[in-house]
Coordinates of C-alpha atoms and ligand atoms in Angstrom, one line a residue:
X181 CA -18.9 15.5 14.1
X182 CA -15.5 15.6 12.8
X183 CA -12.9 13.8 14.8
X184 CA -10.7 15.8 16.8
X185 CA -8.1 13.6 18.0
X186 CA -7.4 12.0 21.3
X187 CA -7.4 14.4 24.5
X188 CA -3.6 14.6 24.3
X189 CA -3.5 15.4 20.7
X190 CA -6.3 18.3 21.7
X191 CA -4.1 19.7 24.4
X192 CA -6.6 18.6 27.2
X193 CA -5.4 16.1 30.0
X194 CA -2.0 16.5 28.5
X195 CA -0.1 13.5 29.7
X196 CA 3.8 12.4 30.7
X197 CA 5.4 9.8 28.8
X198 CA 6.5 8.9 32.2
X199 CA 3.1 8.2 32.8
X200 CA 2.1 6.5 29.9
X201 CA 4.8 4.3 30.7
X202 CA 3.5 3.9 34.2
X203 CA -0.2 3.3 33.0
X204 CA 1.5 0.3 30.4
X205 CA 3.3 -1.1 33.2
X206 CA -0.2 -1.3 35.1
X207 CA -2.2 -2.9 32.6
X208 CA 0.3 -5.0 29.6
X209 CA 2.1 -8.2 30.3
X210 CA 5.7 -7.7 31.2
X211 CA 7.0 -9.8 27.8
X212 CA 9.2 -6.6 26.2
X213 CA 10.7 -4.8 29.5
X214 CA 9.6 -1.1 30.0
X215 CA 8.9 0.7 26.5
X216 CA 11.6 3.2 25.8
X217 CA 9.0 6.3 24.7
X218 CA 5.7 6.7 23.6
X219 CA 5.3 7.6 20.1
X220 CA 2.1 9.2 19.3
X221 CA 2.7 10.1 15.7
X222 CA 4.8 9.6 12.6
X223 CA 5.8 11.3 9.2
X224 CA 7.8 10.1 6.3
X225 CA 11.1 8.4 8.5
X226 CA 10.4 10.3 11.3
X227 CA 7.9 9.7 14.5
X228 CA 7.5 11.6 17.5
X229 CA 7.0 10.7 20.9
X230 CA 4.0 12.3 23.9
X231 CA 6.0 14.8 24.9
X232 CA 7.4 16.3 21.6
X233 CA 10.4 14.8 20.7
X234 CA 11.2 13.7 17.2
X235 CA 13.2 11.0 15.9
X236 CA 14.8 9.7 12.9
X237 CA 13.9 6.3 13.0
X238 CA 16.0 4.2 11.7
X239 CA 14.6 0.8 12.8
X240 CA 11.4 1.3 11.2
X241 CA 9.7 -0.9 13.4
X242 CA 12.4 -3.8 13.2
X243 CA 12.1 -4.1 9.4
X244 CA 8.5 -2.9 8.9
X245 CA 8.0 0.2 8.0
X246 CA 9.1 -0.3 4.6
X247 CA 7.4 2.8 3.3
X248 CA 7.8 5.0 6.3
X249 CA 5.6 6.4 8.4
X250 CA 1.4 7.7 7.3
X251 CA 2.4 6.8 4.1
X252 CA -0.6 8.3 1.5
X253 CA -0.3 5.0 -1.1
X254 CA -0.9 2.8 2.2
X255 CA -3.4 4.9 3.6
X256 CA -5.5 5.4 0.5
X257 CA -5.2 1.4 -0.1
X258 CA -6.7 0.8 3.3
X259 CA -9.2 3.1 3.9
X260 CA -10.3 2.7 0.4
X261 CA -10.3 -1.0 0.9
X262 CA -11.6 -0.8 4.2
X263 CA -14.9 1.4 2.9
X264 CA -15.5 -1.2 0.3
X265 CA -14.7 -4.5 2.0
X266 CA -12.9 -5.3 5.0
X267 CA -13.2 -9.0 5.9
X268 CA -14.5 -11.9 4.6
X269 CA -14.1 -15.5 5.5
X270 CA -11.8 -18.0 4.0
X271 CA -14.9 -19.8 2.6
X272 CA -14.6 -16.6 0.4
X273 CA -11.8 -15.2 -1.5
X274 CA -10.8 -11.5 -2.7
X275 CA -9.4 -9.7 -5.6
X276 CA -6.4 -7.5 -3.7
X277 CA -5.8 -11.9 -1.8
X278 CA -5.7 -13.1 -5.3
X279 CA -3.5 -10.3 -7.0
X280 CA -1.4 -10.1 -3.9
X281 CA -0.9 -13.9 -4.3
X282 CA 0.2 -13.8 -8.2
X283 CA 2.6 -10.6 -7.5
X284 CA 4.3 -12.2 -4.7
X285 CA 4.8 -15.2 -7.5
X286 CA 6.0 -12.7 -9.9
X287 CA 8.6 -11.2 -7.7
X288 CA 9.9 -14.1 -6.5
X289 CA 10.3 -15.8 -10.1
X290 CA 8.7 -19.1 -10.0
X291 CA 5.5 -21.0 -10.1
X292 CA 3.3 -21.8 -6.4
X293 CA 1.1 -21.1 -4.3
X294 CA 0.8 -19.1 -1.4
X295 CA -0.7 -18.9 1.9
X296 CA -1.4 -15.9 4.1
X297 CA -1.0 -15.4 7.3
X298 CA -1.0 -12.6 10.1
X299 CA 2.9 -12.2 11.4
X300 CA 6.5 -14.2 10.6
X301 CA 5.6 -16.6 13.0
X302 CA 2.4 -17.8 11.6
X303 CA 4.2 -18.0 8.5
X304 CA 6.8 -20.1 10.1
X305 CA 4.5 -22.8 11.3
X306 CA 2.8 -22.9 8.2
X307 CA 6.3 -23.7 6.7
X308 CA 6.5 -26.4 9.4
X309 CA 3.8 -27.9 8.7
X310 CA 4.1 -28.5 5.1
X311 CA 7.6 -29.9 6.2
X312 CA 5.6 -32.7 7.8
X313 CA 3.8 -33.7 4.7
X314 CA 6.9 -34.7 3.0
X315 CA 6.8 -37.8 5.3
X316 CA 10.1 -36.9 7.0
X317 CA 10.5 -34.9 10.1
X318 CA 14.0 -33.8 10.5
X319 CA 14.4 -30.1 9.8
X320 CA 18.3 -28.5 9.5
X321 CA 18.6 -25.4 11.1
X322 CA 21.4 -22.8 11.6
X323 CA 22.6 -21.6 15.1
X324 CA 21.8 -18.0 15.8
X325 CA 18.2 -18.4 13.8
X326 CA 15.7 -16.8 14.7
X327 CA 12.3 -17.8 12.9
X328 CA 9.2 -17.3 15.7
X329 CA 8.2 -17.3 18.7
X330 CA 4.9 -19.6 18.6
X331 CA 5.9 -23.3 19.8
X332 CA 7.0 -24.5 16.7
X333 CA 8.6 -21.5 15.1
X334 CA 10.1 -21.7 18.6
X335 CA 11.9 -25.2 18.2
X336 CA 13.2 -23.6 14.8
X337 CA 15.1 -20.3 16.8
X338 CA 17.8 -20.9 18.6
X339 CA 18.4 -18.4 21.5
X340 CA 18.6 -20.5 24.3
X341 CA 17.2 -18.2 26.9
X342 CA 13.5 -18.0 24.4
X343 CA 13.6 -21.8 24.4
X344 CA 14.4 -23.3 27.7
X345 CA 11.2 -22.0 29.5
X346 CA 8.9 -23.5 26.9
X347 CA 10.5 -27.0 26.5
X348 CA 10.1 -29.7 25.5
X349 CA 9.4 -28.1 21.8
X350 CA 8.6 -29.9 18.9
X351 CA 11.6 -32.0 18.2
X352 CA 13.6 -33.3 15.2
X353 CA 15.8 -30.5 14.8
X354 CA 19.7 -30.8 13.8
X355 CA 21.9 -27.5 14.3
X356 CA 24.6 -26.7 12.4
X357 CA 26.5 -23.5 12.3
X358 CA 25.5 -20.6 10.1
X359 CA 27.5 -20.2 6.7
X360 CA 29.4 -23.5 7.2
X361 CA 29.0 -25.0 3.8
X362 CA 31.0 -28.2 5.2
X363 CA 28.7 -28.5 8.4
X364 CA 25.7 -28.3 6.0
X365 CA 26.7 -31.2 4.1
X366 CA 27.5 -32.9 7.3
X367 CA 24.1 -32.9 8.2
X368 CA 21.8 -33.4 5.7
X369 CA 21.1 -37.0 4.4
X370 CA 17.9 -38.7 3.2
X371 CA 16.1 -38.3 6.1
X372 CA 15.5 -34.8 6.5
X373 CA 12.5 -32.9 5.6
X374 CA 14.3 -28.7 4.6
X375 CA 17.2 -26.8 5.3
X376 CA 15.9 -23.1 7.2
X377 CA 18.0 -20.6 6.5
X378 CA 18.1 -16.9 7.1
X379 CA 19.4 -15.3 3.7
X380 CA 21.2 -12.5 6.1
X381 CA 21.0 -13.2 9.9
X382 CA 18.9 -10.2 11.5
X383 CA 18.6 -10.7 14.9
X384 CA 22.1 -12.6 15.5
X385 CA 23.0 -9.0 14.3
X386 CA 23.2 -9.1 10.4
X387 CA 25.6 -11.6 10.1
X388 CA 26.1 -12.1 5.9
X389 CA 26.9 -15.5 5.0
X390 CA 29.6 -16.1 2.1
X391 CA 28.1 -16.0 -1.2
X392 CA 28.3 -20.0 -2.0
X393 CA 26.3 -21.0 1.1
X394 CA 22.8 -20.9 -0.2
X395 CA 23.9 -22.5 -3.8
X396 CA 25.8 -24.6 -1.6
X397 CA 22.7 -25.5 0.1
X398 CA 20.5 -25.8 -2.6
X399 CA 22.8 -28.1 -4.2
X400 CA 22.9 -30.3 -0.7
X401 CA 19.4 -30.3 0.1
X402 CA 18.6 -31.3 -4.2
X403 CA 20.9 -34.2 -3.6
X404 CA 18.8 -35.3 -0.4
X405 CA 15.6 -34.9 -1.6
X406 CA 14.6 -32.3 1.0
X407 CA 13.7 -28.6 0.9
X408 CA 15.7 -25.6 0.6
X409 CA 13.1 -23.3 3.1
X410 CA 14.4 -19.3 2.8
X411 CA 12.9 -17.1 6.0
X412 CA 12.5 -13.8 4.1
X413 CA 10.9 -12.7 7.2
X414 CA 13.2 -9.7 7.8
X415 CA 15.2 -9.6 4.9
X416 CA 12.4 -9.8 2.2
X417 CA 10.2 -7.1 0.3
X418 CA 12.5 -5.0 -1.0
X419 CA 15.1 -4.8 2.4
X420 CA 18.4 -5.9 1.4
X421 CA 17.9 -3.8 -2.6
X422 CA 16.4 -6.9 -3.9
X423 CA 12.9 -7.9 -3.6
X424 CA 14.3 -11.1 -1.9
X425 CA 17.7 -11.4 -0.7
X426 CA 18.1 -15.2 -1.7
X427 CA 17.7 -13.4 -5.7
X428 CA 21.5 -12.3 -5.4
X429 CA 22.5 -15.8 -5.2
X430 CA 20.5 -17.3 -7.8
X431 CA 19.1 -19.7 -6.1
X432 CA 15.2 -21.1 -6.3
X433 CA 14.1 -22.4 -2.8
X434 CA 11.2 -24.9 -2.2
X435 CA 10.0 -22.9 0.4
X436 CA 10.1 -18.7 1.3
X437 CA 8.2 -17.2 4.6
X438 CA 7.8 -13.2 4.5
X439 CA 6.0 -10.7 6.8
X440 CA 7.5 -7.5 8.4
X441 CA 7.7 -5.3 5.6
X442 CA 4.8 -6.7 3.3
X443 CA 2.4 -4.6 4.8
X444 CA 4.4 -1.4 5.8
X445 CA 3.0 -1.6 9.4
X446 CA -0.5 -3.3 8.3
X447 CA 0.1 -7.0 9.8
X448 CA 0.4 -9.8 6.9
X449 CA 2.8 -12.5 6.2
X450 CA 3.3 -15.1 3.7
X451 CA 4.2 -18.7 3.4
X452 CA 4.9 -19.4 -0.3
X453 CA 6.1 -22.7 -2.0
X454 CA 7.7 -23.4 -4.8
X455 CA 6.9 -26.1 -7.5
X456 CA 5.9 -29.4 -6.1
X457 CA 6.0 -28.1 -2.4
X458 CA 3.0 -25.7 -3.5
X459 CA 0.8 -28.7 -3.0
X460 CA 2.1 -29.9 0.6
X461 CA -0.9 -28.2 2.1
X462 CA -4.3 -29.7 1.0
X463 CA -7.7 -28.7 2.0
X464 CA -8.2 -29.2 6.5
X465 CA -4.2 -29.2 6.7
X466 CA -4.0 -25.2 8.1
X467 CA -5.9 -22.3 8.3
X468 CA -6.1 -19.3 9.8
X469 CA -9.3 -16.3 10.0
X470 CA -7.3 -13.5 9.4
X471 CA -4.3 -14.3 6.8
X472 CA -5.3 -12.8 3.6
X473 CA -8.1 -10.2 4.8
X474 CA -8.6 -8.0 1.8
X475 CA -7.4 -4.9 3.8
X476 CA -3.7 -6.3 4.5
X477 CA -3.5 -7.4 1.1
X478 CA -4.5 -4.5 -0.6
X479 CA -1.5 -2.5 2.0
X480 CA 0.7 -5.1 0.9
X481 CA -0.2 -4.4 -3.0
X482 CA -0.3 -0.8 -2.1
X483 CA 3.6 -1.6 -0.3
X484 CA 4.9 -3.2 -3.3
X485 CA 3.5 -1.2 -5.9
X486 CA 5.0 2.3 -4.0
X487 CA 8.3 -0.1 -4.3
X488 CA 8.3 -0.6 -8.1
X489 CA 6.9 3.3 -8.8
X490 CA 9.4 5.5 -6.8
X491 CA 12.4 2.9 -7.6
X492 CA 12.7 2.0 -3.9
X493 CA 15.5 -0.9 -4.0
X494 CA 17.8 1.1 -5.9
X495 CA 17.5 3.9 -3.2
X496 CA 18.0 1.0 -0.9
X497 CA 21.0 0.0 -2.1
X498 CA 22.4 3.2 -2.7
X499 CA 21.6 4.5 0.0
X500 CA 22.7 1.4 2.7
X501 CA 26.0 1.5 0.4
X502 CA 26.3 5.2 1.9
X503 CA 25.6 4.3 5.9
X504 CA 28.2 1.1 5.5
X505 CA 31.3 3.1 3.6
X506 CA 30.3 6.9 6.0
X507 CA 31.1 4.8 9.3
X508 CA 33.5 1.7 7.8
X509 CA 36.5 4.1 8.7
X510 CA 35.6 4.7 13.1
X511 CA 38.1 3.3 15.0
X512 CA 34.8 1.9 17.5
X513 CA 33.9 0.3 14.6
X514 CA 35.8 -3.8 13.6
X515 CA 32.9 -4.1 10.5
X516 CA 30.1 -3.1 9.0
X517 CA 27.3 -5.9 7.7
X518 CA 24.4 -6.5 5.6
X519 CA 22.8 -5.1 2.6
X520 CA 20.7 -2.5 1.0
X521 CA 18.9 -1.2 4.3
X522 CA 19.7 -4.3 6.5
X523 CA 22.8 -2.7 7.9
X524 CA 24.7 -4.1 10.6
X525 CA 27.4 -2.1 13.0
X526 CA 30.0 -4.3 14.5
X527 CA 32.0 -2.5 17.8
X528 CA 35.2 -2.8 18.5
X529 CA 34.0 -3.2 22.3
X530 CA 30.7 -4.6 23.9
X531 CA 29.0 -0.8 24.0
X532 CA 26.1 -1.4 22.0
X533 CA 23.6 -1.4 24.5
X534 CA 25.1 2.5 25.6
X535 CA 25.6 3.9 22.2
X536 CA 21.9 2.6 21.2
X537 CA 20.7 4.9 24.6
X538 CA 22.7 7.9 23.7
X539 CA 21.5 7.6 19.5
X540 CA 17.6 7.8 21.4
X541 CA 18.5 10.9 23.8
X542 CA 20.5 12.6 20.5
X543 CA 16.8 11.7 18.3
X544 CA 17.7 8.3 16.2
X545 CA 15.7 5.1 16.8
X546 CA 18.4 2.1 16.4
X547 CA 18.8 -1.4 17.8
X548 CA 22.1 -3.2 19.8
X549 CA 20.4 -6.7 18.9
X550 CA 24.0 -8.1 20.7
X551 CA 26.5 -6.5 23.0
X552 CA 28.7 -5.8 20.4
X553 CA 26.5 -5.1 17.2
X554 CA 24.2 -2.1 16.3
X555 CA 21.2 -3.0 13.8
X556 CA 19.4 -0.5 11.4
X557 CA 16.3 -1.5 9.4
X558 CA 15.4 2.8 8.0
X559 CA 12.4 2.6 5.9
X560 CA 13.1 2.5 2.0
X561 CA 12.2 5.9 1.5
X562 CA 14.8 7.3 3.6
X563 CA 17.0 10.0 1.4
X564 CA 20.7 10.5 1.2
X565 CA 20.1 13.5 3.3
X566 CA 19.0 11.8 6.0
X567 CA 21.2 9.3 6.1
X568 CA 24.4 11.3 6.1
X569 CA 23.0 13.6 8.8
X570 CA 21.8 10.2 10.6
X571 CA 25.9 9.4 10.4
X572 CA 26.8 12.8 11.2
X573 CA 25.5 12.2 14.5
X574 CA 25.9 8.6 14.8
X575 CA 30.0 9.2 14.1
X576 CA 29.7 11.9 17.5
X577 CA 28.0 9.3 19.7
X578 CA 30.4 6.4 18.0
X579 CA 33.3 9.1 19.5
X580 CA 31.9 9.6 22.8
X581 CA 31.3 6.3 23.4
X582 CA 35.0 5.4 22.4
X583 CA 36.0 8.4 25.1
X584 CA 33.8 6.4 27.6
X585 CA 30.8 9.7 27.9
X586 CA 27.7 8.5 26.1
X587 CA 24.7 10.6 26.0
X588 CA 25.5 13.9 25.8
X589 CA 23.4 16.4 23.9
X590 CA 20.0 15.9 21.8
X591 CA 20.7 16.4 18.3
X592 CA 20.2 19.7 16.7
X593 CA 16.4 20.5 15.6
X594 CA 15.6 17.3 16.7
X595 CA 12.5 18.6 19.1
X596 CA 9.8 19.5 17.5
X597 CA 8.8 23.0 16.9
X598 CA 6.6 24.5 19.8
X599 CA 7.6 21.4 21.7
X600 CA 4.6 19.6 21.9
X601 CA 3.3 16.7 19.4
Ligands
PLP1974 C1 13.9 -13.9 10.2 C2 12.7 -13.9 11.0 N1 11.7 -14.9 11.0 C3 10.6 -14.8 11.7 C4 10.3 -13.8 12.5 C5 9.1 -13.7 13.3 O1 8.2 -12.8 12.8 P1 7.0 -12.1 13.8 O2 7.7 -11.3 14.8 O3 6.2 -11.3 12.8 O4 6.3 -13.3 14.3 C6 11.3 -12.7 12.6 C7 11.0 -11.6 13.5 O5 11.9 -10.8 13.9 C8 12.4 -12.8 11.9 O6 13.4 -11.8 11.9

């Protein structure tokens, strides 16, 4: 029998989000706060929620959805994969872990060896680890990180409030403050095992350090002996208009952890080192069941290859360039951060968390990561079109949040037709 999609999507025990929301709260763990809709479906940059609504989203799942949403290339890669071979065991090894392993190589532009993993986090304690196989423990980070929430991705993110409850973490770790090139050499001496750095902060709120901080740090950390670690996490893949953002700088790191966007919304990250470091790990060091199953790497091949084919980080750059100069000019608005489609929105006044409600009533997903800062993360794909009607309406809630009445009026067409998903 042909499937016929869920009861809701059949019309039949047609259900609220209100109550979706009420069901969640009944039965998942209380670690996000109430979810703001629920999205049933998505197209392209847009999704829509269980009772009809459509949205441009303009988050893309915090950096994820680097291809949009139902994207065919994706789609055909996994069920394709899938129908042919869907796990196997790391006793085993498959063609799309392989490729996926030499392209990741390719694009970042230097000889290693990767290892896969499930999420950012996992990707940050593999990092870790290897760390510890220098023989030195001490690992420089920057204030207003973020690299994980697992316990030892956890001692590497600063944000007091995620680290206090779990404490004591795993220790050893210096703080300096981001883009202080002076600090940095301050801190590292012979005795420390990497530098972590962010190439663009995302979840401090897309702060962008000054271009001689990471040849800066390269230099320090070479002098040292210890390794120059780049989270490409949320900035990598293709974000910022460069496969990695570190490649604007010219640096080569030691160490570079990716996820997010590798997969377009199939889970998959990456731990990959450089040179030397490539042979930190050695068989029984770390390991994991599902980083590097044949069906995320083949998304992630399908990701990248979508990237090179329909010139992806040019329209990123062109088109973040566009978002950044359309709302430079607000008077709510001190700044605008970031690059390619890592944009970052910096208010005048601490509204954020209002102007982000009023942009999901008037149909645009975006994040207030701090009081005074509004993140967007669109997938690649998103067109000038979009964008400029995005600011069209972005500039109107921008006004009445300056006037002190957020959250008027839904956006124009921004329900779907008939109303109902
Ligand atoms: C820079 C950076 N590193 C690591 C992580 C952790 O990734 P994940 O949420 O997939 O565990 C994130 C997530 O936001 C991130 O932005």
């Amino acid at each position: 029998m042909t499937y016929q999609g869920t009861p809701h999507e059949r019309g039949a025990n047609r259900i609220t989000g209100s109550e979706w929301i009420e069901r969640y709260q009944g039965a998942l763990m209380n670690t996000f706060g109430p979810p703001q809709r629920v999205l049933v479906r998505g197209e392209g940059a847009y999704v829509w929620d269980v009772d009809g609504n459509r949205y441009l989203d303009l988050l893309g799942g915090i950096a994820v959805n680097t291809l949009g949403h139902a994207h065919p290339a994706i789609l055909d890669a996994v069920t394709t994969q899938l129908g042919t071979l869907g796990h196997v065991s790391n006793f085993f090894t498959s063609t799309p872990q392989v490729e996926l392993a030499e392209k990741l190589l390719q694009l970042v532009g230097a000889e290693g060896r990767v290892f896969f993993t499930s999420s950012g986090t996992e990707a940050t304690e593999a990092a870790f680890k290897a760390t510890r196989r220098t023989g030195r423990t001490t690992i420089v980070v920057a204030e207003g990180s973020f690299h994980g929430r697992t316990m030892g991705a956890l001692a590497l993110t600063s944000k007091e409030a995620y680290r206090t409850p779990f404490e004591p973490l795993p220790g050893d770790v210096r703080w300096v403050p981001y883009g202080d090139t002076a600090a940095l050499e301050a801190a590292v001496d012979d005795t420390v095992a990497a530098v972590l750095l962010e190439p663009i902060q995302g979840e401090a709120g897309v702060i962008v350090p000054p271009d001689d901080y990471l040849p800066a740090a390269r230099r320090i950390t070479t002098e040292h002996g210890a390794l120059l670690w780049i989270d490409e996490v949320q900035t990598g893949i293709g974000r910022t208009g460069d496969w990695f953002a570190h490649h604007l700088s010219g640096v080569t790191p030691d160490l570079v952890t990716v996820a997010k966007g590798l997969g377009g919304g199939i889970p998959i990250g990456a731990f990959i080192a450089l040179g030397d470091a490539g042979s930190l790990l050695q068989p029984g060091n770390h390991g994991t069941t599902f980083g590097g199953n044949p069906v995320a790497t083949a998304a992630a091949l399908a990701v990248i290859a979508t990237i090179e084919d329909d010139h992806l980080l040019e329209n990123a750059r062109a088109v973040g360039d566009r978002i950044r100069a359309d709302l430079a000019d607000h008077s709510l608005v001190a700044d605008t951060t970031g690059r390619g489609l890592l944009i970052g929105i910096v208010l005048t006044r601490p509204v954020s968390a209002d102007v982000q409600k009023a942009a999901l009533e008037a149909g645009l997903i975006i994040n207030n990561p701090t009081p005074d800062r509004l993140r967007l993360a669109p997938p690649l794909i998103l067109t000038a079109y979009q964008a400029d009607d995005a600011v069209k309406t972005l500039r109107m809630l921008l006004d009445e949040a300056e006037a002190g009445v957020p959250g008027r009026g839904r956006q124009e067409g921004s329900r779907a037709e008939g109303g109902e998903s």
